[in-house]
Short mmCIF file of N, CA and C in Angstrom, two decimals:
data_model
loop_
_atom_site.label_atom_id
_atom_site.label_comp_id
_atom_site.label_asym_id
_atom_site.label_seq_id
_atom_site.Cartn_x
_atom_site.Cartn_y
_atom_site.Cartn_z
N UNK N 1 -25.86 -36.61 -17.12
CA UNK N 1 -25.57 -35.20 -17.19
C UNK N 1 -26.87 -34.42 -17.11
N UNK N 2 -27.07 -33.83 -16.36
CA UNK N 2 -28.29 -32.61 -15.98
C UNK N 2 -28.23 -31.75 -17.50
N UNK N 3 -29.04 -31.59 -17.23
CA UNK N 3 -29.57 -30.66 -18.70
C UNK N 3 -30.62 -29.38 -18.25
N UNK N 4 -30.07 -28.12 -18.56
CA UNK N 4 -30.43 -27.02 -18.31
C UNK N 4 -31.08 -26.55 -19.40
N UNK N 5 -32.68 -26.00 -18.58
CA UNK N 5 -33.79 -25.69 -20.06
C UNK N 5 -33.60 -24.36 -20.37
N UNK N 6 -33.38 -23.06 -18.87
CA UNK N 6 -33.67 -21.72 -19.19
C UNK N 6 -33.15 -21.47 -20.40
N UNK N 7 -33.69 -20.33 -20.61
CA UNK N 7 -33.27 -19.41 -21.64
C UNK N 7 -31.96 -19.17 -22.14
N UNK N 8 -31.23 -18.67 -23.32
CA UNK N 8 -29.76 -18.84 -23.45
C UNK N 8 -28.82 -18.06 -22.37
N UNK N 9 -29.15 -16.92 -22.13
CA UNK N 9 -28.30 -15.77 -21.04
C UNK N 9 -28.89 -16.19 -19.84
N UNK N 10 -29.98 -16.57 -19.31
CA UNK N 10 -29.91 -16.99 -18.13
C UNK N 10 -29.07 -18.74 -17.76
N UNK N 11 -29.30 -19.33 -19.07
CA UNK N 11 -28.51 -20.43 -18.88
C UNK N 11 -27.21 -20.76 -19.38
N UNK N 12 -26.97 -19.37 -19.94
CA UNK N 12 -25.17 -19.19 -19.10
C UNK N 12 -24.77 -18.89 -18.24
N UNK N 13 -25.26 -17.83 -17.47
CA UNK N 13 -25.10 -17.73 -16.32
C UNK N 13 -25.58 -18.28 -15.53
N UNK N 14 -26.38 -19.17 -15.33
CA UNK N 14 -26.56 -20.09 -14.20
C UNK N 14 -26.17 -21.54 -14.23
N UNK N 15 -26.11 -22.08 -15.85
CA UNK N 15 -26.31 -23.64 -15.84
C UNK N 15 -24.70 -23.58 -15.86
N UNK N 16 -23.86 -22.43 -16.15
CA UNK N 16 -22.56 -22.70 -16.60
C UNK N 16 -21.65 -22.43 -15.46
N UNK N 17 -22.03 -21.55 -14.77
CA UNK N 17 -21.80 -21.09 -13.22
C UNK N 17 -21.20 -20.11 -12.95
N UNK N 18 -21.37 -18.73 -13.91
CA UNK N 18 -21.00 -17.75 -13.89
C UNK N 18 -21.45 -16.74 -13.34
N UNK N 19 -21.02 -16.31 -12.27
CA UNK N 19 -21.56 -15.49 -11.37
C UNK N 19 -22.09 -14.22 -11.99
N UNK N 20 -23.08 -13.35 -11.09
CA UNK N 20 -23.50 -12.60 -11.31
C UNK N 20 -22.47 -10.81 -11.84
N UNK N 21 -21.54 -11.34 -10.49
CA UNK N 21 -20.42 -10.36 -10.24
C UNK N 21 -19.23 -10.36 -11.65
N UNK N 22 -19.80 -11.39 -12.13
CA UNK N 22 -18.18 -11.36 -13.18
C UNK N 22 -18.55 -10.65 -14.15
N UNK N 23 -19.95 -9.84 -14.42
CA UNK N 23 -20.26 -9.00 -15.58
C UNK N 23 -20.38 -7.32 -14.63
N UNK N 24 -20.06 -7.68 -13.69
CA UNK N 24 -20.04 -6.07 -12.68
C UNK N 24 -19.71 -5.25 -13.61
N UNK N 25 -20.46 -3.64 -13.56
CA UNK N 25 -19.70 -2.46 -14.19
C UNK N 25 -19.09 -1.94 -13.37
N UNK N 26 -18.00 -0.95 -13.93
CA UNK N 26 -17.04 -0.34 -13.10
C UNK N 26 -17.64 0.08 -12.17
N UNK N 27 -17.16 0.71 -10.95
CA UNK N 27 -17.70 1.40 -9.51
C UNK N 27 -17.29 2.43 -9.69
N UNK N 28 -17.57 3.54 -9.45
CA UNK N 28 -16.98 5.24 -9.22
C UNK N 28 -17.27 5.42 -7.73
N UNK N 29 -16.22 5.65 -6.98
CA UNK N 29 -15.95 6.05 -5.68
C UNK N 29 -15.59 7.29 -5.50
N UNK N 30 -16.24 8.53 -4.61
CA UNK N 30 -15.71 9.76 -4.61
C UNK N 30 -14.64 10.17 -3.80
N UNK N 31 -13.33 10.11 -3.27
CA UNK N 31 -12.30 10.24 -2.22
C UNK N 31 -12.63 11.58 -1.93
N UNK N 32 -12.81 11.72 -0.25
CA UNK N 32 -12.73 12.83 0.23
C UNK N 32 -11.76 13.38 1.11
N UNK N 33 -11.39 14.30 1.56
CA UNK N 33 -10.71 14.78 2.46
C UNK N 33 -10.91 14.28 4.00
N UNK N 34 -10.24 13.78 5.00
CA UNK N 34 -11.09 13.35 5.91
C UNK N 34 -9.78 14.35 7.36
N UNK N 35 -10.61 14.67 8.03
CA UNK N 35 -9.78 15.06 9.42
C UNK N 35 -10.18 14.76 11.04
N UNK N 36 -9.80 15.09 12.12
CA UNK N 36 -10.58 15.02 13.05
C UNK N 36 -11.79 15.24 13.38
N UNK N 37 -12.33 16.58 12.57
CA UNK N 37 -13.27 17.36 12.29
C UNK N 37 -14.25 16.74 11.43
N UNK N 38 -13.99 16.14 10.55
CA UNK N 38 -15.00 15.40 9.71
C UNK N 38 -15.04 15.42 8.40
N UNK N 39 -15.52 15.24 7.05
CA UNK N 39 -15.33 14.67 5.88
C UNK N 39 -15.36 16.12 5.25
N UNK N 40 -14.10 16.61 4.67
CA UNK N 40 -13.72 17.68 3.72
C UNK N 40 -13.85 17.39 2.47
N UNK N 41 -13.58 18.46 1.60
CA UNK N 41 -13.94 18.68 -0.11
C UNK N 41 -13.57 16.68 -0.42
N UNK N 42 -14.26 16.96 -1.82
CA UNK N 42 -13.64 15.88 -2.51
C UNK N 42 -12.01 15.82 -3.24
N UNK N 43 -11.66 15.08 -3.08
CA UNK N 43 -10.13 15.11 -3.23
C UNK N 43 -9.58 14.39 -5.00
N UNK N 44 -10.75 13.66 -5.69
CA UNK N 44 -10.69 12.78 -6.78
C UNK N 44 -11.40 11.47 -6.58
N UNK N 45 -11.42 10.92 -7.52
CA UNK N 45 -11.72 9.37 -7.76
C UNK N 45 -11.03 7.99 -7.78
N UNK N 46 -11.83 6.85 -7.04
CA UNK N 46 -11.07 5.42 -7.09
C UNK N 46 -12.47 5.07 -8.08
N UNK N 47 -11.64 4.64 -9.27
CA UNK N 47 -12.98 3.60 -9.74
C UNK N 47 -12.29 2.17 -10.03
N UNK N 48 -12.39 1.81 -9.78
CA UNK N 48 -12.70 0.03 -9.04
C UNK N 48 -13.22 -1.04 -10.20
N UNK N 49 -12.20 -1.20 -10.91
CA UNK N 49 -13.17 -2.65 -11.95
C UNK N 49 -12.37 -3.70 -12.10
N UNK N 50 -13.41 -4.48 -12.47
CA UNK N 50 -12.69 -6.47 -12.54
C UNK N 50 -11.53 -6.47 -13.28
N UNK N 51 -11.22 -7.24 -13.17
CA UNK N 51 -9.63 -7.79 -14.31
C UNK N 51 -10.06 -8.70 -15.02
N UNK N 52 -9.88 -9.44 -15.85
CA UNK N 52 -10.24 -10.56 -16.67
C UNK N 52 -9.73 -11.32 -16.02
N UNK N 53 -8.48 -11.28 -16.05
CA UNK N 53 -7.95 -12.79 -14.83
C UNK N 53 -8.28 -13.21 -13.47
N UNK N 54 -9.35 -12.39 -12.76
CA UNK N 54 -9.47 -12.21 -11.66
C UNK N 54 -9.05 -11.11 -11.05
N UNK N 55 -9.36 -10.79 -9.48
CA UNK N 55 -8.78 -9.61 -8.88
C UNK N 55 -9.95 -8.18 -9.06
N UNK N 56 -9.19 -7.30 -9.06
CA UNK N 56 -9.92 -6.09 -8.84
C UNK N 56 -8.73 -4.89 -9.42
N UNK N 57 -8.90 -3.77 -9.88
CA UNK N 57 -8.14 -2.72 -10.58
C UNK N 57 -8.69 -1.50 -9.25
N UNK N 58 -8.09 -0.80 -9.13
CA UNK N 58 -8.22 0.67 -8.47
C UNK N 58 -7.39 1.67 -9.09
N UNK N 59 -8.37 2.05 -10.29
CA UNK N 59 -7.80 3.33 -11.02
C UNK N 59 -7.77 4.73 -10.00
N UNK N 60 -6.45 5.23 -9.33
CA UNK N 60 -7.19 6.40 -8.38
C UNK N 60 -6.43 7.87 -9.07
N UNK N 61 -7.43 8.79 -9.07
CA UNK N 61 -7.02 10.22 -9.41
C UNK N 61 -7.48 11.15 -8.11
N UNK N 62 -6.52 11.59 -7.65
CA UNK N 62 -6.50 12.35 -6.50
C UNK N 62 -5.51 13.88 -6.67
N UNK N 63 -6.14 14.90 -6.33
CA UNK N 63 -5.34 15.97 -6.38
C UNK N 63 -5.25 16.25 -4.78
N UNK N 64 -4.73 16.89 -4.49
CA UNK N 64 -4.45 17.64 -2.76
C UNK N 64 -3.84 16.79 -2.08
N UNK N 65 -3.46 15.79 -2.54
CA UNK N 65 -2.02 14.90 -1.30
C UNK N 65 -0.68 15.19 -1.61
N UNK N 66 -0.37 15.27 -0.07
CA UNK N 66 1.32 15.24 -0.44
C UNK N 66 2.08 14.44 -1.02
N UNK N 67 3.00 15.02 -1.79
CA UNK N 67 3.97 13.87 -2.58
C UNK N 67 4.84 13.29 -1.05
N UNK N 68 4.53 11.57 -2.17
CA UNK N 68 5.36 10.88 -1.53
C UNK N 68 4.46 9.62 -1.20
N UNK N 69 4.79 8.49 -0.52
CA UNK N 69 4.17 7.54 -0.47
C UNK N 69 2.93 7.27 0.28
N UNK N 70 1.76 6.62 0.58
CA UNK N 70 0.70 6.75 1.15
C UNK N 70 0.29 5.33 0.87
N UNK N 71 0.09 5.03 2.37
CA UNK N 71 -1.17 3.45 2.56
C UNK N 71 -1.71 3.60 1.79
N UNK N 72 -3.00 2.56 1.26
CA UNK N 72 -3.78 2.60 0.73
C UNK N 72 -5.16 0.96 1.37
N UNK N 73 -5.40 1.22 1.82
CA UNK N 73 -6.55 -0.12 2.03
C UNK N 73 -8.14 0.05 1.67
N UNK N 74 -8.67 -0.97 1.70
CA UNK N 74 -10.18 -1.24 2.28
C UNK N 74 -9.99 -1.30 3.44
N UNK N 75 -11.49 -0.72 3.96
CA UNK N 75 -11.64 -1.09 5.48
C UNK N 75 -12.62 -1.63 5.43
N UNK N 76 -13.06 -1.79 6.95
CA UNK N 76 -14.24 -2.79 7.13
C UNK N 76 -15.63 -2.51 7.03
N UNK N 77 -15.75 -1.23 7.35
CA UNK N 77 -17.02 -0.16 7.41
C UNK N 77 -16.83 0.35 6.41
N UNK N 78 -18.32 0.67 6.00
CA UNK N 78 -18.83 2.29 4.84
C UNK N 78 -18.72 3.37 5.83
N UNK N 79 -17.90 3.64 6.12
CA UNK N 79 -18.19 4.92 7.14
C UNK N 79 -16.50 6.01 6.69
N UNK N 80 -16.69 7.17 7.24
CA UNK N 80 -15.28 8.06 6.53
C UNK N 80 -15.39 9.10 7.76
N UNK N 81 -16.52 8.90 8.95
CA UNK N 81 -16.79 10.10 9.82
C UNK N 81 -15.73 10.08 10.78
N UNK N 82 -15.27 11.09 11.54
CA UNK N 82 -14.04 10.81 12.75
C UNK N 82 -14.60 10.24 14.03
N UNK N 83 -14.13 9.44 14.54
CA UNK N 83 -14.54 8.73 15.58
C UNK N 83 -13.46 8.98 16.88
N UNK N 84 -13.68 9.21 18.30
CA UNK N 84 -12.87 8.99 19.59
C UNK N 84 -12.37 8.08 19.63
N UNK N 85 -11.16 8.04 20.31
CA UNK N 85 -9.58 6.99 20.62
C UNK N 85 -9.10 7.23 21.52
N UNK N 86 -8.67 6.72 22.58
CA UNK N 86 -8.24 7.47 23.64
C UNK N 86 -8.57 9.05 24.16
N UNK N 87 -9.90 9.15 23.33
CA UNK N 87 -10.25 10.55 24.25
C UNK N 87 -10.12 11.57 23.17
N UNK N 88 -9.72 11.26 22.00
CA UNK N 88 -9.17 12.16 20.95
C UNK N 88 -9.49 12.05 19.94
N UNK N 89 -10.42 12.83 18.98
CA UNK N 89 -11.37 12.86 17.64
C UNK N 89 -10.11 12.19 16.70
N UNK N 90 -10.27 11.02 15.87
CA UNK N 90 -9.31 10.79 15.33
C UNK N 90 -10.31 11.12 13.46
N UNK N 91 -9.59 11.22 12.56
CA UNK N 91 -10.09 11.09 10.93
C UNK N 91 -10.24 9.78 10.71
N UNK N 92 -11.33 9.78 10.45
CA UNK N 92 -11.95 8.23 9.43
C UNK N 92 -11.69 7.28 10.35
N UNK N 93 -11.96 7.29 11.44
CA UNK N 93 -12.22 5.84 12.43
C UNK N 93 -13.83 5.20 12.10
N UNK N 94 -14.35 5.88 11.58
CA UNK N 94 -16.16 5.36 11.40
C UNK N 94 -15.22 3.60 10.29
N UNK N 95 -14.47 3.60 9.40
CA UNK N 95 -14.27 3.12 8.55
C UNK N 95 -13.66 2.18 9.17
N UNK N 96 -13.38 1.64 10.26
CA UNK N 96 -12.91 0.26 11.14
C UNK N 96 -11.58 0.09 10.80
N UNK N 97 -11.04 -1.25 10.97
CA UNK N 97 -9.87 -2.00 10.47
C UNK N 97 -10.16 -2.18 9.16
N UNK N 98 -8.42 -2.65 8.51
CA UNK N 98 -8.42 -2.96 7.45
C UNK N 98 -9.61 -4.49 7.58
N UNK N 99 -9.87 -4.85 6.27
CA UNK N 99 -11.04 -5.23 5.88
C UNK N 99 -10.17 -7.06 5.97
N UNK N 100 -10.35 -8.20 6.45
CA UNK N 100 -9.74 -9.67 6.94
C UNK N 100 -10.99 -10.41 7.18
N UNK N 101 -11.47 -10.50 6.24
CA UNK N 101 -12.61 -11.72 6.75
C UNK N 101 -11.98 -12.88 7.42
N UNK N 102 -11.13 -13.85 6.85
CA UNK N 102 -10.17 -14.69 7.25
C UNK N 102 -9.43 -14.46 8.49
N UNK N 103 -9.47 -13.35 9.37
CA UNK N 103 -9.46 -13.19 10.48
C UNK N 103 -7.55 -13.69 10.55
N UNK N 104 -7.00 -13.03 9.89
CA UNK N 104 -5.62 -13.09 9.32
C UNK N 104 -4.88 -12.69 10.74
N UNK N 105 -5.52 -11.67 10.87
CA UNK N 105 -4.56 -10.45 11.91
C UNK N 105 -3.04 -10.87 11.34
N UNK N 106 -2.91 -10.45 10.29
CA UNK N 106 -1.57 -10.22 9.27
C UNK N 106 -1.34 -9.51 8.29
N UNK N 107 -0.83 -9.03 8.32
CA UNK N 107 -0.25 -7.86 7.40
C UNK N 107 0.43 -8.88 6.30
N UNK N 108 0.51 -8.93 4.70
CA UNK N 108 1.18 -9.78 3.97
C UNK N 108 1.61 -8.66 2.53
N UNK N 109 0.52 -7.61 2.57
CA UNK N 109 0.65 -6.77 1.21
C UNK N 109 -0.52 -7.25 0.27
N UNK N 110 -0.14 -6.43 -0.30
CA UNK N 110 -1.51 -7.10 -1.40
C UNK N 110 -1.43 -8.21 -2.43
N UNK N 111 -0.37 -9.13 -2.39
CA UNK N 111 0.11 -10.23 -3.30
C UNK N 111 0.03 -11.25 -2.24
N UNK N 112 0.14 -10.67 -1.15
CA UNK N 112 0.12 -12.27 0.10
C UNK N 112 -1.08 -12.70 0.44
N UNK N 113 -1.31 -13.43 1.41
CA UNK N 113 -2.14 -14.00 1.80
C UNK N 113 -2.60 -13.12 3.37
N UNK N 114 -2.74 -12.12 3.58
CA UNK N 114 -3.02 -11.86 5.34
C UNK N 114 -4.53 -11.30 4.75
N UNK N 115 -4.22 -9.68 5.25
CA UNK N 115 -5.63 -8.65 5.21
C UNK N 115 -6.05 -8.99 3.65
N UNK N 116 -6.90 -9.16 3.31
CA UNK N 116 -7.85 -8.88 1.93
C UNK N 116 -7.46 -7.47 1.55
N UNK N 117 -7.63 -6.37 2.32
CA UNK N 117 -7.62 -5.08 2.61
C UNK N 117 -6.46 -4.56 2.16
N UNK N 118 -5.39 -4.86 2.40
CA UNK N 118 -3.92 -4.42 2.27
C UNK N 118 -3.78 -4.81 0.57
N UNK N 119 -3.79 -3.06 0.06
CA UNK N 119 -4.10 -2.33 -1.35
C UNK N 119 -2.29 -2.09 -1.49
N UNK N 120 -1.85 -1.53 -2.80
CA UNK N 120 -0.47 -1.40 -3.05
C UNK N 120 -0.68 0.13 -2.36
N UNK N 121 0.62 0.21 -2.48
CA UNK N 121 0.55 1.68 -1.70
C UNK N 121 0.59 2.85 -2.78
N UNK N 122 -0.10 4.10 -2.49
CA UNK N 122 0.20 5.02 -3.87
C UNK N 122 1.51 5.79 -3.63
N UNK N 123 1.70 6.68 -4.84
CA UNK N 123 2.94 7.39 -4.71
C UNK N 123 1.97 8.78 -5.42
N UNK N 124 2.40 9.83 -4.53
CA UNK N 124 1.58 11.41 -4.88
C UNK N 124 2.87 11.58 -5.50
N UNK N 125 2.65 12.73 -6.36
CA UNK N 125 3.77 13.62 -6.96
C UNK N 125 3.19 15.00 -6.57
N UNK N 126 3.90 16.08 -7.10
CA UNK N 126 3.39 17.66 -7.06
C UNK N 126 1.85 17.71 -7.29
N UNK N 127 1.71 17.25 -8.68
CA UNK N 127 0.99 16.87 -9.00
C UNK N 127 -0.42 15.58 -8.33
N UNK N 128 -0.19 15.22 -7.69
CA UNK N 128 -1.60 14.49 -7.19
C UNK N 128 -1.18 12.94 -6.99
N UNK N 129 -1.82 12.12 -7.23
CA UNK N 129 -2.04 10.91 -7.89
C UNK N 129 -2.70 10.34 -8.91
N UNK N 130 -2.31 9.50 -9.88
CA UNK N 130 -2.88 9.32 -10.95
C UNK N 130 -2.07 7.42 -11.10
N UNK N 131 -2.93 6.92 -10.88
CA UNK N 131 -1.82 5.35 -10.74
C UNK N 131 -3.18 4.37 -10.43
N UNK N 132 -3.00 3.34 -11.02
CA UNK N 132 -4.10 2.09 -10.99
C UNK N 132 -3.14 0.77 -10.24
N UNK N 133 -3.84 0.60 -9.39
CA UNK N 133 -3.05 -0.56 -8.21
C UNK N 133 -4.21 -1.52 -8.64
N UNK N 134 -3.23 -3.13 -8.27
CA UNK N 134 -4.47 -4.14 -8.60
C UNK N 134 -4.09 -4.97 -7.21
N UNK N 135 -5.56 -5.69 -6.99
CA UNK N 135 -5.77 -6.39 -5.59
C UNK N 135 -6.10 -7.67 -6.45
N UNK N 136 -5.02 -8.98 -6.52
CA UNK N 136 -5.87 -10.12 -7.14
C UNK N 136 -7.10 -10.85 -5.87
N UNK N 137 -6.73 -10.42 -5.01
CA UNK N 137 -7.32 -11.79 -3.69
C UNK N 137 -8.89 -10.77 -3.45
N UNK N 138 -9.47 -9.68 -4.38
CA UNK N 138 -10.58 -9.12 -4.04
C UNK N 138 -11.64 -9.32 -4.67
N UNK N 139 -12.90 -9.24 -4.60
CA UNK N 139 -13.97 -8.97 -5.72
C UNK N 139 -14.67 -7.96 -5.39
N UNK N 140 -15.60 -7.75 -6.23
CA UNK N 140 -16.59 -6.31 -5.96
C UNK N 140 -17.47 -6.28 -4.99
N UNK N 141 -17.54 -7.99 -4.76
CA UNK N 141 -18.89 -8.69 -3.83
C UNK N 141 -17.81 -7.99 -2.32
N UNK N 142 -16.95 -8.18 -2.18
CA UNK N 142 -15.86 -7.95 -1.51
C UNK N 142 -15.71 -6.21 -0.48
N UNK N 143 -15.65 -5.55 -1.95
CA UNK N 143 -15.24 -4.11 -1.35
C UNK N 143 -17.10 -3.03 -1.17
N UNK N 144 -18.09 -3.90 -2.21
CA UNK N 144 -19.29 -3.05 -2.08
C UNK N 144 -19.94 -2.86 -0.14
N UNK N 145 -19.78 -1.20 -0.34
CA UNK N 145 -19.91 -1.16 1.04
C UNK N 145 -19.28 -0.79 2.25
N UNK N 146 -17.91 -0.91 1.98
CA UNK N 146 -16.85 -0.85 2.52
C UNK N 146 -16.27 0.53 2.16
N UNK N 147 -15.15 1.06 3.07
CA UNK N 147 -14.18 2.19 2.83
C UNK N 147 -12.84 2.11 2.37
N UNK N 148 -12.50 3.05 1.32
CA UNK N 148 -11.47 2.96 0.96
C UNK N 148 -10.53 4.32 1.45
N UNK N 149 -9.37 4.10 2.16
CA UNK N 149 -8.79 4.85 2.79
C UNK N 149 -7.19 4.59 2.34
N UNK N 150 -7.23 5.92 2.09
CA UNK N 150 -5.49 6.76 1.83
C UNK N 150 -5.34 7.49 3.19
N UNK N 151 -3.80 6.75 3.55
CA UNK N 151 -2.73 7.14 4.98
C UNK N 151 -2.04 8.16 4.40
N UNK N 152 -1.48 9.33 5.52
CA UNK N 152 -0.57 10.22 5.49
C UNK N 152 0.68 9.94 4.97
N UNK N 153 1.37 8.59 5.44
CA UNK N 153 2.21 7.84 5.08
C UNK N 153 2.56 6.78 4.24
N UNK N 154 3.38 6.07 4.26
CA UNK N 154 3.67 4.82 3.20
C UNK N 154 3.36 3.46 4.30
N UNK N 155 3.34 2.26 3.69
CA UNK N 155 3.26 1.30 4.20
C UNK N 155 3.95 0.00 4.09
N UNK N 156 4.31 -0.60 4.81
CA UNK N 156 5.60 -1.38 5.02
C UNK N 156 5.02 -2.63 5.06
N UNK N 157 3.45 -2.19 5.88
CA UNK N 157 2.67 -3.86 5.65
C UNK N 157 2.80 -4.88 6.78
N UNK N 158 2.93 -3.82 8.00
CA UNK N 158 3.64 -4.52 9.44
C UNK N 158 2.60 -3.68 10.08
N UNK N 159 2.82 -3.87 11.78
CA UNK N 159 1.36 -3.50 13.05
C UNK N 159 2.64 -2.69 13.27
N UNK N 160 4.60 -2.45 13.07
CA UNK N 160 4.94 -1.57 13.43
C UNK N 160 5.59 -0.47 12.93
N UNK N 161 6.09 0.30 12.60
CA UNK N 161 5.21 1.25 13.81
C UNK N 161 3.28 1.00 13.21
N UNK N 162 2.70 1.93 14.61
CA UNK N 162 1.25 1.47 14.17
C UNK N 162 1.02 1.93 12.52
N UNK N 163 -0.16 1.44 12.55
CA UNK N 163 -0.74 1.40 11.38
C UNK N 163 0.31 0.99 9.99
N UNK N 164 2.04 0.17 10.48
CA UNK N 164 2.28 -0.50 9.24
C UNK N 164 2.90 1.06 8.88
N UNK N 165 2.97 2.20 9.52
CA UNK N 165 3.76 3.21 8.94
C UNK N 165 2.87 4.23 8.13
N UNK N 166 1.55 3.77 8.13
CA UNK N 166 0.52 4.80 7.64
C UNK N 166 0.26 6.07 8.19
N UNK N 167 0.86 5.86 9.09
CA UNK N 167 0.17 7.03 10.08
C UNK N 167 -1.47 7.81 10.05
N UNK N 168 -1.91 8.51 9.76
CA UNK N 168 -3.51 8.85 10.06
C UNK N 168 -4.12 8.92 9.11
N UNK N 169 -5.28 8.56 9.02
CA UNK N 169 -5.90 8.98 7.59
C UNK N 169 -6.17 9.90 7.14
N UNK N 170 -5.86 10.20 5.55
CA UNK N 170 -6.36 11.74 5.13
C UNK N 170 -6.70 11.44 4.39
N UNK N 171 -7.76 10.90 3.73
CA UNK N 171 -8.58 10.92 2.65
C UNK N 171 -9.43 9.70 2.30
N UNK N 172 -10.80 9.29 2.10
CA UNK N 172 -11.88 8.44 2.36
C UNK N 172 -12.86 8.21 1.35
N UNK N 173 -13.32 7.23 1.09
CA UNK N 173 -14.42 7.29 0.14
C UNK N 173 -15.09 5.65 0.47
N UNK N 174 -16.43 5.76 0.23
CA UNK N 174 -17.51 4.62 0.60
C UNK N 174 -17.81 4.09 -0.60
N UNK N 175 -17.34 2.88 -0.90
CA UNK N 175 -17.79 2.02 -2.28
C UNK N 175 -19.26 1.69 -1.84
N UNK N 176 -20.44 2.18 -3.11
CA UNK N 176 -21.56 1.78 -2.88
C UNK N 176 -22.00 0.30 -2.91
N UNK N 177 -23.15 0.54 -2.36
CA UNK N 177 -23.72 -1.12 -2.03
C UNK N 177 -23.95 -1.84 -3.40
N UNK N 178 -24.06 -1.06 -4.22
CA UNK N 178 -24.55 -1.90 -5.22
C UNK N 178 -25.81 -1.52 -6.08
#
């Protein structure tokens, strides 16, 4: 049996094999407004922390969305700027595809096995959003960096109609690097 000399806290976390990430502090993400035009007011907060059992939490408070259901993913890029599509300024294309390292090209939800990316979907009221969705298949190592994007629509978790029924993005925020 190997025998580990460091120090006590470094040789729990290293001799015992506890990652760096499993003592992460929460993340504060700012959600903004996003349009063809480019990144509007701030809209509220995703803050983003571990679970004990694994996974990831997304506490989100959002005021200015319509009630009713709305995508919710990671994407692949830190980016929230509008990007061209067929010729046409679209909102938050800087922010790529949903986020599939595993190279899934599947839609499963956020309990399956496809996109990493594919978040529960929120529900706005009159009132805003205020609701904590959990991603078990994520880590922080995972989303730092990346965009988190709220759809006009709800999501079904399918390529049909496009975007799985999301329809366009309206609202964006860049989880920092770290």
């Amino acid at each position: 049996m190997k025998r580990c000399t460091a120090p006590l806290l470094v040789s729990f976390i290293f001799c015992i094999g506890v990652s760096a990430d499993a003592y992460a502090a929460d993340v504060t993400v700012d959600m903004n407004k996003i349009t063809a035009d480019g990144i509007g007011d701030k809209l509220g907060t995703t803050v983003i922390s571990e679970k004990s059992g694994g996974g990831l939490e997304f506490k989100v408070d959002m005021i200015g969305i319509s009630p009713g259901e709305h995508g919710f993913h990671l994407h692949t890029n830190g980016g929230c700027a509008p990007q061209t599509k067929d010729g046409k300024s679209q909102a938050g294309l800087a922010a790529g595809s949903h986020y599939d390292p595993a190279s899934t090209k599947s839609h499963k939800g956020p309990m399956g096995h496809g996109h990493k990316g594919d978040l529960p979907f929120l529900t706005a009221t009159d009132k805003g959003i205020n609701v904590v969705a959990s991603a078990p298949h994520l880590s922080m190592t995972d989303v730092r960096g990346r965009a988190l994007v709220v759809h006009a629509g709800g999501d079904n978790y399918t390529d049909h109609p496009e975007n799985g029924g999301g329809m366009g993005r309206i609202a964006c925020g860049v989880v920092p690097k770290g």
